[in-house]
mmCIF file of C-alpha atoms and ligand atoms in Angstrom:
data_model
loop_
_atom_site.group_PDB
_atom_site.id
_atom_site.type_symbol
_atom_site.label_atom_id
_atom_site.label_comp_id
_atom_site.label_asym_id
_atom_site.label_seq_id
_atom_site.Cartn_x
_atom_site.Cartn_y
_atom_site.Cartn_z
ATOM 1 C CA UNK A 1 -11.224 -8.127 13.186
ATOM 2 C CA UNK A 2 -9.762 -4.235 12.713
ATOM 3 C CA UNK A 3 -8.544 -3.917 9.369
ATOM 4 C CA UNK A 4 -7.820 -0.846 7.249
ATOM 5 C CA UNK A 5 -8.734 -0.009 3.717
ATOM 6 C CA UNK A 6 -6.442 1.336 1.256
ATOM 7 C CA UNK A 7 -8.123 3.830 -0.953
ATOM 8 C CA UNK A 8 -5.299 7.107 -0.860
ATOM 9 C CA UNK A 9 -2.504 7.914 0.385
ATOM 10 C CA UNK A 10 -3.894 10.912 2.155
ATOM 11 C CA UNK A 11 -5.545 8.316 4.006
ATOM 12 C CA UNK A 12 -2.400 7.248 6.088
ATOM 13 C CA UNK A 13 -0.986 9.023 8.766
ATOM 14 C CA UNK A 14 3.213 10.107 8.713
ATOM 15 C CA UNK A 15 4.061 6.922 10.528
ATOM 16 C CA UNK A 16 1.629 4.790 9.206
ATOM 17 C CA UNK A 17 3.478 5.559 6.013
ATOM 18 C CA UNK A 18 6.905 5.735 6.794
ATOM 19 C CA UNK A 19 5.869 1.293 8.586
ATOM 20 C CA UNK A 20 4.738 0.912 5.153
ATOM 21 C CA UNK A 21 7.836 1.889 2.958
ATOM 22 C CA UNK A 22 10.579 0.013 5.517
ATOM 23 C CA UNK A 23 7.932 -3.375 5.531
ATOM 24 C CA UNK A 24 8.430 -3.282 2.158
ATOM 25 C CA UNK A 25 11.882 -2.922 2.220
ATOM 26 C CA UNK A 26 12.191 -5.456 4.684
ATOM 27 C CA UNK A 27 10.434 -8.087 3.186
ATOM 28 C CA UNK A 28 12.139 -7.595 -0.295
ATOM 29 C CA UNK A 29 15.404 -8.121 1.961
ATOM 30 C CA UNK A 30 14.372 -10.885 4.134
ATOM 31 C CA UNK A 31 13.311 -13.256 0.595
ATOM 32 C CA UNK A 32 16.277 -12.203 -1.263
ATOM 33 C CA UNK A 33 17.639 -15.239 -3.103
ATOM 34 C CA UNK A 34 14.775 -17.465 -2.789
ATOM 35 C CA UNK A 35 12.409 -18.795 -6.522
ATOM 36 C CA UNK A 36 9.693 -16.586 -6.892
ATOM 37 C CA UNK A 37 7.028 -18.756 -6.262
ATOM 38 C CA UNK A 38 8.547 -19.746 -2.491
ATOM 39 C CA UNK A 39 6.360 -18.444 0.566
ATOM 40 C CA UNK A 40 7.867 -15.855 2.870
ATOM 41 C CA UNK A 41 9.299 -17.290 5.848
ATOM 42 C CA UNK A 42 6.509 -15.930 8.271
ATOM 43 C CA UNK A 43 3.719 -16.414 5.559
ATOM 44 C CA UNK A 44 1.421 -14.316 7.597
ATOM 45 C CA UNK A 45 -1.496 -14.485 5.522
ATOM 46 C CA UNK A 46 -2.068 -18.217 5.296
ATOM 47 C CA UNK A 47 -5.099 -19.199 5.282
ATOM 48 C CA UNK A 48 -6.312 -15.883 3.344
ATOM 49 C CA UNK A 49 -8.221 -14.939 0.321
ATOM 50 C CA UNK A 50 -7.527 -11.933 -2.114
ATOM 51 C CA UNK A 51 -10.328 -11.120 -4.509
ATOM 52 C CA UNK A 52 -8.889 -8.973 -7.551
ATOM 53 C CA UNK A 53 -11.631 -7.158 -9.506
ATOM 54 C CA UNK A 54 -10.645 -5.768 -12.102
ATOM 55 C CA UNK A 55 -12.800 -3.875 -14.838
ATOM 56 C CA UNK A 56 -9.389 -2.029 -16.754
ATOM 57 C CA UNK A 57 -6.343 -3.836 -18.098
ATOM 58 C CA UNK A 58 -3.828 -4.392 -16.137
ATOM 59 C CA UNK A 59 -0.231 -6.491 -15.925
ATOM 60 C CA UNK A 60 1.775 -5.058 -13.713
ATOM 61 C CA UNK A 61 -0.932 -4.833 -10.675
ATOM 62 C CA UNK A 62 -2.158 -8.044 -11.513
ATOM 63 C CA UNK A 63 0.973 -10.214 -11.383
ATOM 64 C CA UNK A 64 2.455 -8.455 -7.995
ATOM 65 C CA UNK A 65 -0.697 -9.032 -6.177
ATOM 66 C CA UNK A 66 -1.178 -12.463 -7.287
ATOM 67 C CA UNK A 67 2.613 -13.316 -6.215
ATOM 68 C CA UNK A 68 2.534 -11.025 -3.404
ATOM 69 C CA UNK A 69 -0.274 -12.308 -1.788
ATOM 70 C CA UNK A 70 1.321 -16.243 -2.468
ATOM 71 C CA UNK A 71 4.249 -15.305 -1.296
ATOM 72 C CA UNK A 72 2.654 -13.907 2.200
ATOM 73 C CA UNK A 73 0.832 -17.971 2.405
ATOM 74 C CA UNK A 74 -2.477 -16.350 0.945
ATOM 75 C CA UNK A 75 -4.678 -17.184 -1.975
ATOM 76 C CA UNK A 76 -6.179 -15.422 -4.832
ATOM 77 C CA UNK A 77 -9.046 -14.731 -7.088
ATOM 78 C CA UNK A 78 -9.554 -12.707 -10.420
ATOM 79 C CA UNK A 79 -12.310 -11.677 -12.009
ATOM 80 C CA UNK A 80 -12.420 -9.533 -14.541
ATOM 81 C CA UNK A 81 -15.828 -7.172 -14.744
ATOM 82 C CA UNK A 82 -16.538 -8.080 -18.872
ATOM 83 C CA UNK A 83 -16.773 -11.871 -17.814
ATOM 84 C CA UNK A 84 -19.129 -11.208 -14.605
ATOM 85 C CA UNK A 85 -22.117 -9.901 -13.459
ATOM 86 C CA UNK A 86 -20.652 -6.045 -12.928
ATOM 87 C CA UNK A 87 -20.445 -6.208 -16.978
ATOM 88 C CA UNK A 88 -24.044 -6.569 -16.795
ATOM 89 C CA UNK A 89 -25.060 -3.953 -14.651
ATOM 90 C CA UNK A 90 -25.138 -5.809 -11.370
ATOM 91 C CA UNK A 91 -24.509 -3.256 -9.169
ATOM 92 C CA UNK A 92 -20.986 -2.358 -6.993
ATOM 93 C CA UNK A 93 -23.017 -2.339 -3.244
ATOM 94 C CA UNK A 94 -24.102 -5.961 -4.036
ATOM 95 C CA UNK A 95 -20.705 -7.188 -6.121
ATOM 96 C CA UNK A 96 -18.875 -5.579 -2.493
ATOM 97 C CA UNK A 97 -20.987 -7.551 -0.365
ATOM 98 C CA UNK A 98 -20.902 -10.983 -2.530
ATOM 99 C CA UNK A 99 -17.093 -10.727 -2.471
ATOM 100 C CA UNK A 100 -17.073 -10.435 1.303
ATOM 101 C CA UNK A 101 -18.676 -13.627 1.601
ATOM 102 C CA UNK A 102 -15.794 -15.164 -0.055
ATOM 103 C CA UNK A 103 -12.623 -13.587 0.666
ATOM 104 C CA UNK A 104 -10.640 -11.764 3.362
ATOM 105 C CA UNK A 105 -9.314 -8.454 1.513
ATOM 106 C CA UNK A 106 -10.419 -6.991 -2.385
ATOM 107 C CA UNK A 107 -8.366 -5.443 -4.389
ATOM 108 C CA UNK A 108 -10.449 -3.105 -7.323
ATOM 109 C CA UNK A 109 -9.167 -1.588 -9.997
ATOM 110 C CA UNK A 110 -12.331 0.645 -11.038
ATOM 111 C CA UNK A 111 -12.499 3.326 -13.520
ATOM 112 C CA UNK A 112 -14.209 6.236 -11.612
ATOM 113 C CA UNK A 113 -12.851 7.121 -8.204
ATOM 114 C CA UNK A 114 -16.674 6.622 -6.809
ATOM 115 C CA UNK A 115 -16.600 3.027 -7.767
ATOM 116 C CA UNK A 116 -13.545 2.085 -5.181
ATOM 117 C CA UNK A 117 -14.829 4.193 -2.586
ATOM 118 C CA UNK A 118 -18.800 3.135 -3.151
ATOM 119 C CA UNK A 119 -17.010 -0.933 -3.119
ATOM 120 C CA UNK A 120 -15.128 -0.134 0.226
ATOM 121 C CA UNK A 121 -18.801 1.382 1.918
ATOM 122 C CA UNK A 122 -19.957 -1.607 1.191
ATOM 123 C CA UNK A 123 -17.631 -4.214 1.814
ATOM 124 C CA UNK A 124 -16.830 -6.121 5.062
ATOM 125 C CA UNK A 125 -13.462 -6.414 4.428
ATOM 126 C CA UNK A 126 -10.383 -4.111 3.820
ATOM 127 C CA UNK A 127 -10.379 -2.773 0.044
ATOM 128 C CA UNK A 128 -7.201 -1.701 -1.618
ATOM 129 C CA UNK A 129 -7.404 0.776 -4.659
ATOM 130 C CA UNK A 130 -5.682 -0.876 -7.431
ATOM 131 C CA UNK A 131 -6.394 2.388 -9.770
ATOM 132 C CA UNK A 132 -8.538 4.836 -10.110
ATOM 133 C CA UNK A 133 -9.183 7.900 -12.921
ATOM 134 C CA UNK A 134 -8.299 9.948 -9.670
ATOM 135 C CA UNK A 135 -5.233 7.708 -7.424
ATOM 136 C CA UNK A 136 -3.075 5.020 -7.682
ATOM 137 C CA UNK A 137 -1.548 4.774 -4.274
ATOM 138 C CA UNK A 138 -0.069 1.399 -4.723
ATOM 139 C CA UNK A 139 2.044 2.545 -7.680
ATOM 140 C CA UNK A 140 3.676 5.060 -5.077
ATOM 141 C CA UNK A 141 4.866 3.107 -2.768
ATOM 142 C CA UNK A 142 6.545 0.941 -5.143
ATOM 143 C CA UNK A 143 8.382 4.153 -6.472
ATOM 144 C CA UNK A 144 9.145 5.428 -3.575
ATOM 145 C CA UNK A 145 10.966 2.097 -2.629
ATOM 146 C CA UNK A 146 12.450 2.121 -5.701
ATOM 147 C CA UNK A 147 13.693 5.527 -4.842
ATOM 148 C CA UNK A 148 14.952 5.050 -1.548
ATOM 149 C CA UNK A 149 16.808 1.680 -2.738
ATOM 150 C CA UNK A 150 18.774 4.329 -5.776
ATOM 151 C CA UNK A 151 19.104 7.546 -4.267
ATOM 152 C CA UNK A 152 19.337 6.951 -0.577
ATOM 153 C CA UNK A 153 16.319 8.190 2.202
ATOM 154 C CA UNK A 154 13.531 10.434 0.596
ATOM 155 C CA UNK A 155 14.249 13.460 3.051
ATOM 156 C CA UNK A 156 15.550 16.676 1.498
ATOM 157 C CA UNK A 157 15.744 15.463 -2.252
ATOM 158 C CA UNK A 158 13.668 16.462 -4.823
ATOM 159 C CA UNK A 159 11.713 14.453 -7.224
ATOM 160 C CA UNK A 160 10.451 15.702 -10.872
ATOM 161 C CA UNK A 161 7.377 14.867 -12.291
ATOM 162 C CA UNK A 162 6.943 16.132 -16.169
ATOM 163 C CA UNK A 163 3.787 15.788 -18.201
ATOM 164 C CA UNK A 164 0.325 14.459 -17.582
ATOM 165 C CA UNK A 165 -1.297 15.742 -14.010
ATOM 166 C CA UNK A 166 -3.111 12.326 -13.986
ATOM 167 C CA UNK A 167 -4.065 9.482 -11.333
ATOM 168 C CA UNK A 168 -0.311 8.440 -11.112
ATOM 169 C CA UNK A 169 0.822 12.511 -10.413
ATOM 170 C CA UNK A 170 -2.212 12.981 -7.452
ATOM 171 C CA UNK A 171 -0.633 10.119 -6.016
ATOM 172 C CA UNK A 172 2.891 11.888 -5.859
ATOM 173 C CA UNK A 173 1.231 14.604 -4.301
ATOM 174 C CA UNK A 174 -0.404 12.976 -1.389
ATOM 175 C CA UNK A 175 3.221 11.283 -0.782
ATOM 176 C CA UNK A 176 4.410 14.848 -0.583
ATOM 177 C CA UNK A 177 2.456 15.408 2.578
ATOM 178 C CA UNK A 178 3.862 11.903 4.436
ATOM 179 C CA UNK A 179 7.438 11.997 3.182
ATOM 180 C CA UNK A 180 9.729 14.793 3.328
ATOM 181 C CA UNK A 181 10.924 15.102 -0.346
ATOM 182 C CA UNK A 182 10.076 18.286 -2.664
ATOM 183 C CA UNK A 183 7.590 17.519 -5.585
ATOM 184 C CA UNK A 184 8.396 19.900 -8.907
ATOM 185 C CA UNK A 185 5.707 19.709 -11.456
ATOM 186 C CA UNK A 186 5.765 20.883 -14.824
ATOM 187 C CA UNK A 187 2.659 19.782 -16.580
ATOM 188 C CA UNK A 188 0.793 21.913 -19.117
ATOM 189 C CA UNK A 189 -1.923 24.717 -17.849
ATOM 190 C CA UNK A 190 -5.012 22.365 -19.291
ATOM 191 C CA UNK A 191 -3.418 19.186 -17.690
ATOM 192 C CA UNK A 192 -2.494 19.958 -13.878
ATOM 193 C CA UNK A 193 -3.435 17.808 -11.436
ATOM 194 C CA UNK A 194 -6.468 18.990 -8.938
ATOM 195 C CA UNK A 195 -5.262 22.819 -6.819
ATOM 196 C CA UNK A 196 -7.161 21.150 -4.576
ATOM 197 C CA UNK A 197 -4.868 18.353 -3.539
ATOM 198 C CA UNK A 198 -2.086 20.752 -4.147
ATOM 199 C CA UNK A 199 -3.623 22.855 -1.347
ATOM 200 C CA UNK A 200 -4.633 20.006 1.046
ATOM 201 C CA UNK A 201 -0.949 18.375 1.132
ATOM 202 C CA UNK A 202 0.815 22.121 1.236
ATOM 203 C CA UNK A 203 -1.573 22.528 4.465
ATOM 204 C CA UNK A 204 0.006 19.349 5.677
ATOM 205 C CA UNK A 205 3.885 20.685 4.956
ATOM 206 C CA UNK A 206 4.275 19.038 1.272
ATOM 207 C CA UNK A 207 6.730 20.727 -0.577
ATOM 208 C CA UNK A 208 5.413 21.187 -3.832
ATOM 209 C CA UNK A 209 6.770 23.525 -6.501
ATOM 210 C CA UNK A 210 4.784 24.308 -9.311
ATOM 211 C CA UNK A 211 7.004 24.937 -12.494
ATOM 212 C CA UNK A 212 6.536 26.566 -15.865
ATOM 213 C CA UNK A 213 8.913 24.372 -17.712
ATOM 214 C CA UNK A 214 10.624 20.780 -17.748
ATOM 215 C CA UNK A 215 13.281 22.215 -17.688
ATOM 216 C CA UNK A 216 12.941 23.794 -13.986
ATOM 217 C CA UNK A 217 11.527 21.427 -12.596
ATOM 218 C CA UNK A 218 14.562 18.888 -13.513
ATOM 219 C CA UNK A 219 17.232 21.279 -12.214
ATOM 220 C CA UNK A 220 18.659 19.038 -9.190
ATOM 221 C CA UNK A 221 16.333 16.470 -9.239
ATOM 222 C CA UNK A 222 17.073 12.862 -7.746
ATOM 223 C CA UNK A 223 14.654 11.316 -10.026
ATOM 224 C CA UNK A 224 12.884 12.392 -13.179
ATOM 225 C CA UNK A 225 9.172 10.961 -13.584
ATOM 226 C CA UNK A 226 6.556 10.615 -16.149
ATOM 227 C CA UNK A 227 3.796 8.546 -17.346
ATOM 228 C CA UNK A 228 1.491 8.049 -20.648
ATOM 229 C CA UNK A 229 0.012 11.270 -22.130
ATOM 230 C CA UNK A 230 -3.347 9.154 -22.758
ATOM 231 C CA UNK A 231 -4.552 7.263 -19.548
ATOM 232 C CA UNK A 232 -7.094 4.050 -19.474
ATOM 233 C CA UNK A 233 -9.882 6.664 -18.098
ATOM 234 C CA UNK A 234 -9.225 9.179 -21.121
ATOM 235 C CA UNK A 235 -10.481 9.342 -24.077
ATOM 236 C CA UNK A 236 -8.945 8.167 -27.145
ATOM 237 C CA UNK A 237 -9.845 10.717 -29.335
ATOM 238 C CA UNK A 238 -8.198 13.446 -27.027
ATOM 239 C CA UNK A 239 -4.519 12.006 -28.044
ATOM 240 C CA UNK A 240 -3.735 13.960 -30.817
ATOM 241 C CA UNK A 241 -4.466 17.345 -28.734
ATOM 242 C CA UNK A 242 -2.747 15.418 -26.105
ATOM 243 C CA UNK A 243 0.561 15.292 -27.686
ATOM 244 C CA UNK A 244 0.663 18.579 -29.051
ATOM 245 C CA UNK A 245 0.439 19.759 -25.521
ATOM 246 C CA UNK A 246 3.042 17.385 -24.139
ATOM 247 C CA UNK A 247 5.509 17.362 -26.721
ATOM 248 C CA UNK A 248 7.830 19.901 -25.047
ATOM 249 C CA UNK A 249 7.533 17.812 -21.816
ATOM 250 C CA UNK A 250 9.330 14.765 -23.305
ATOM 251 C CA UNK A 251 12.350 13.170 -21.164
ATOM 252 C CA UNK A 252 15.293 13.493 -22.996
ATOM 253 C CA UNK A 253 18.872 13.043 -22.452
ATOM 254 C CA UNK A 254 19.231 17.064 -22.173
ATOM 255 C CA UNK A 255 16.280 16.656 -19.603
ATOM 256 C CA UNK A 256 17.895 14.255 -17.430
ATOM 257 C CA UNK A 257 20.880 16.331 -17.544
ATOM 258 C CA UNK A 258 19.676 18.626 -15.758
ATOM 259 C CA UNK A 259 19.319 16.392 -12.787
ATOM 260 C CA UNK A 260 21.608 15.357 -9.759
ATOM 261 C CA UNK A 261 22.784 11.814 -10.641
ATOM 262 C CA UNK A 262 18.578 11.377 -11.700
ATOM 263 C CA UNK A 263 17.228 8.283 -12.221
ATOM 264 C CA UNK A 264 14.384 7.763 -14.042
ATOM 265 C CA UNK A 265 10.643 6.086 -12.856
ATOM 266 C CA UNK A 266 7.620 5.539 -15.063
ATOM 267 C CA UNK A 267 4.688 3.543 -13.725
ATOM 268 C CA UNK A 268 4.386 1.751 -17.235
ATOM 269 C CA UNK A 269 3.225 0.968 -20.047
ATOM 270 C CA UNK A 270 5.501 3.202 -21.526
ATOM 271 C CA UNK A 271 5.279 4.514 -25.295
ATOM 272 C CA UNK A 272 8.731 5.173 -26.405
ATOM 273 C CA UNK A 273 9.087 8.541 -28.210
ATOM 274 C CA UNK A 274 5.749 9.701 -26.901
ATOM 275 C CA UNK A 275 6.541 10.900 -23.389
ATOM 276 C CA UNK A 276 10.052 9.698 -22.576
ATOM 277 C CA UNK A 277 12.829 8.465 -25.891
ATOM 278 C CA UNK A 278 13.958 5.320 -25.985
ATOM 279 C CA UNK A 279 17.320 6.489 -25.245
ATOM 280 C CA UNK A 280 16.404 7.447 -21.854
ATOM 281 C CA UNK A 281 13.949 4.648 -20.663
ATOM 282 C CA UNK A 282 16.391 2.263 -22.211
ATOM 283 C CA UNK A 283 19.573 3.304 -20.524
ATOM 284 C CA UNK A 284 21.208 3.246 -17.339
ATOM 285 C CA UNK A 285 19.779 5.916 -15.661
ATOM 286 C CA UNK A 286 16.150 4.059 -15.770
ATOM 287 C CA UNK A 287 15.042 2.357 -13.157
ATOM 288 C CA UNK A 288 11.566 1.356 -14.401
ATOM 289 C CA UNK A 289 12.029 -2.704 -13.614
ATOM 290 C CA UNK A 290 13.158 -2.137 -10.066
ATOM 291 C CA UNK A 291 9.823 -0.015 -10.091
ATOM 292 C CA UNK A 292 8.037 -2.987 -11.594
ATOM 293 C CA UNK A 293 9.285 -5.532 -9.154
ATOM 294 C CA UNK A 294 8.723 -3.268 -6.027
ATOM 295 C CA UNK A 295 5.146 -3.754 -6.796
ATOM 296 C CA UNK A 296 5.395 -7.172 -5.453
ATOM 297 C CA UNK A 297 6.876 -6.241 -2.319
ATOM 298 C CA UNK A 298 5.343 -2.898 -1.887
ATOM 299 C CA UNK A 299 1.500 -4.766 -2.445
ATOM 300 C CA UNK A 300 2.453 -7.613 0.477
ATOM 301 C CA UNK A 301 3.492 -4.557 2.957
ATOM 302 C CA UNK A 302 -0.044 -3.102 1.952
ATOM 303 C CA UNK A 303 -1.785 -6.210 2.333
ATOM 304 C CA UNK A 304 -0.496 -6.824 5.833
ATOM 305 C CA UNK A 305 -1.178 -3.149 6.775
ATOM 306 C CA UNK A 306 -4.451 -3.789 5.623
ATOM 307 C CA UNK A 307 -5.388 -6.938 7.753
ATOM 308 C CA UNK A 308 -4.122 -5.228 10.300
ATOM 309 C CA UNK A 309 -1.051 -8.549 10.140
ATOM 310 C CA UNK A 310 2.272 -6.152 10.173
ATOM 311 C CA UNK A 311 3.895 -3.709 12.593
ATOM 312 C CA UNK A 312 2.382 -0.755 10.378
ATOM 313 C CA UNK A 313 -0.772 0.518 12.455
HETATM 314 N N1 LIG B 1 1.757 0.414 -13.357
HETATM 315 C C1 LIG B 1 0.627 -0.317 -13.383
HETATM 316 O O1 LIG B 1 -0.291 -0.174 -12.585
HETATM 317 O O2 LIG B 1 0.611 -1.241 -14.396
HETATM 318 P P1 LIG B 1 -0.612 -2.147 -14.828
HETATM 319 O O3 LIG B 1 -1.658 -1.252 -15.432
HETATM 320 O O4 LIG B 1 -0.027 -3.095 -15.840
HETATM 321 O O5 LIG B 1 -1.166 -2.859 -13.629
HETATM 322 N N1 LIG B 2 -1.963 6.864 -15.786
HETATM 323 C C1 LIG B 2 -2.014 5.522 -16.290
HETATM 324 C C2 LIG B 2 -1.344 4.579 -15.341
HETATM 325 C C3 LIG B 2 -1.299 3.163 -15.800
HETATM 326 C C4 LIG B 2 -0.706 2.246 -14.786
HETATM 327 C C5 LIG B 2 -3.458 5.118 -16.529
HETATM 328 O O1 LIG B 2 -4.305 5.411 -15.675
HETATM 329 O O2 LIG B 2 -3.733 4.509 -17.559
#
């Protein structure tokens, strides 16, 4: 059986991406009204199995695939890397190959970037990133459904991103290149994303403006993002120098002011008063629980793609 695995956005091709965003669209329309738990009409994966490994935390990633793939007819399976073998030291090119013996599709949420792309060598079916140090290409689509559903279609506007130039920001960037939207950064010198994704999306037409304040970077924008100034593959004890350096890239009310109309996204978990104030994330600007349902819908156009099961390829 083709299939496709989902390890980047740079992966995908214009179209390929563009399928993606309106299947998710479309499925969130087609199952509007109906109890969460109630299979889509088509249920095109019955009969599958999703395998979830999982050696970070996670909520958010977790629940939507778990529903998602229900919702599509499918099954799951978690496991968690502290209560298997992996936690051990059994190694990823065996734990890929075990877990394509017993399910159709894996979803991994590793730490280093090698570790999804070392599980997808090995497996024999497709393997979605769930987050990396490096990516986190499901997150995207979710936001930039969430976008599309707020501020209209992508082309032409231009979407902020302040802070951190983390796993969530690369991400953004590879987007850049598939969808026609400008990407302002402001991040701090120490903390900008890798020139050379920067470089590859530019050569593919991304608009991406690189900006040396908050503040420019917010000037028009449809929608204001940001995300923790410590992420899971950081270390702890880098926080305090962390802050110091992000401080001035806080969303505030004066920041969103700046925008057109902006809404606000953040991936979440959120710390209040770190990177964004409570009076922002909390009010009616923010859109973050659109964001955190569009995972659901965004994940079941993914899976489909994936399987090679939707009009995507
Ligand atoms: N945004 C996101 O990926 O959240 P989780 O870490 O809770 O899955
Ligand atoms: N950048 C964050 C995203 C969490 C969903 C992290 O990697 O921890």
């Amino acid at each position: 059986m083709a299939y496709q695995h989902f390890i980047d956005l740079s992966d995908l091709t214009q179209a390929q991406a563009r399928a993606l965003l309106d299947d998710a669209h479309q499925r969130k329309a087609a199952r509007a009204g109906l109890p969460k738990g109630t299979a889509d009409a088509d249920a095109p994966l019955t009969g599958y199995t999703l395998a979830m490994v999982f050696n970070q935390p996670s909520t958010r990633t977790r629940l939507s695939f778990d529903l998602g793939m229900r919702q599509l007819g499918g099954q799951t399976m978690i496991i968690n890397q502290t209560e298997t073998q992996l936690g051990r030291g059994e190694s990823i090119t065996d734990t890929a190959q075990v877990v394509s013996r017993f399910a159709d599709i894996a979803m991994v949420r590793t730490g280093p970037h090698e570790g999804i792309t070392e599980f997808a060598k090995h497996a024999d079916i497709p393997v979605i990133n769930g987050l990396t140090a490096f990516s986190h290409p499901c997150q995207i689509i979710a936001d930039l459904q969430t976008f599309e559903e707020h501020k209209g279609r992508l082309a032409g506007q231009r979407i902020a991103w302040l802070g951190d130039g983390n796993n969530v920001l690369v991400s953004f960037i590879h987007a850049a290149a598939l969808f026609d939207f400008e990407l302002a950064i402001a991040c701090p010198a120490e903390f900008m994303p890798p020139q050379s994704e920067i470089d590859q999306a530019r050569a593919q037409g991304a608009k991406i403006i690189l900006c040396e304040t908050p503040q420019q970077a917010a000037q028009g924008a449809a929608c204001i993002v940001t995300d923790c100034w410590v992420s899971m593959s950081d270390d702890p004890a880098t926080a305090e120098k962390r802050a110091a350096a992000f401080a001035p890239y806080q969303v505030t009310e004066e920041i969103m002011a700046l925008g057109d109309e902006a809404i606000f996204m953040h991936c979440l978990p959120a710390y209040r008063e770190s990177e964004v104030t409570a009076e922002v994330i909390d009010g009616p600007r923010s859109v973050i629980f659109d964001e955190a349902e569009n995972r659901c819908h965004a994940q079941k156009a993914i899976l489909t793609f994936c399987l090679n099961l939707s009009d995507t390829q």
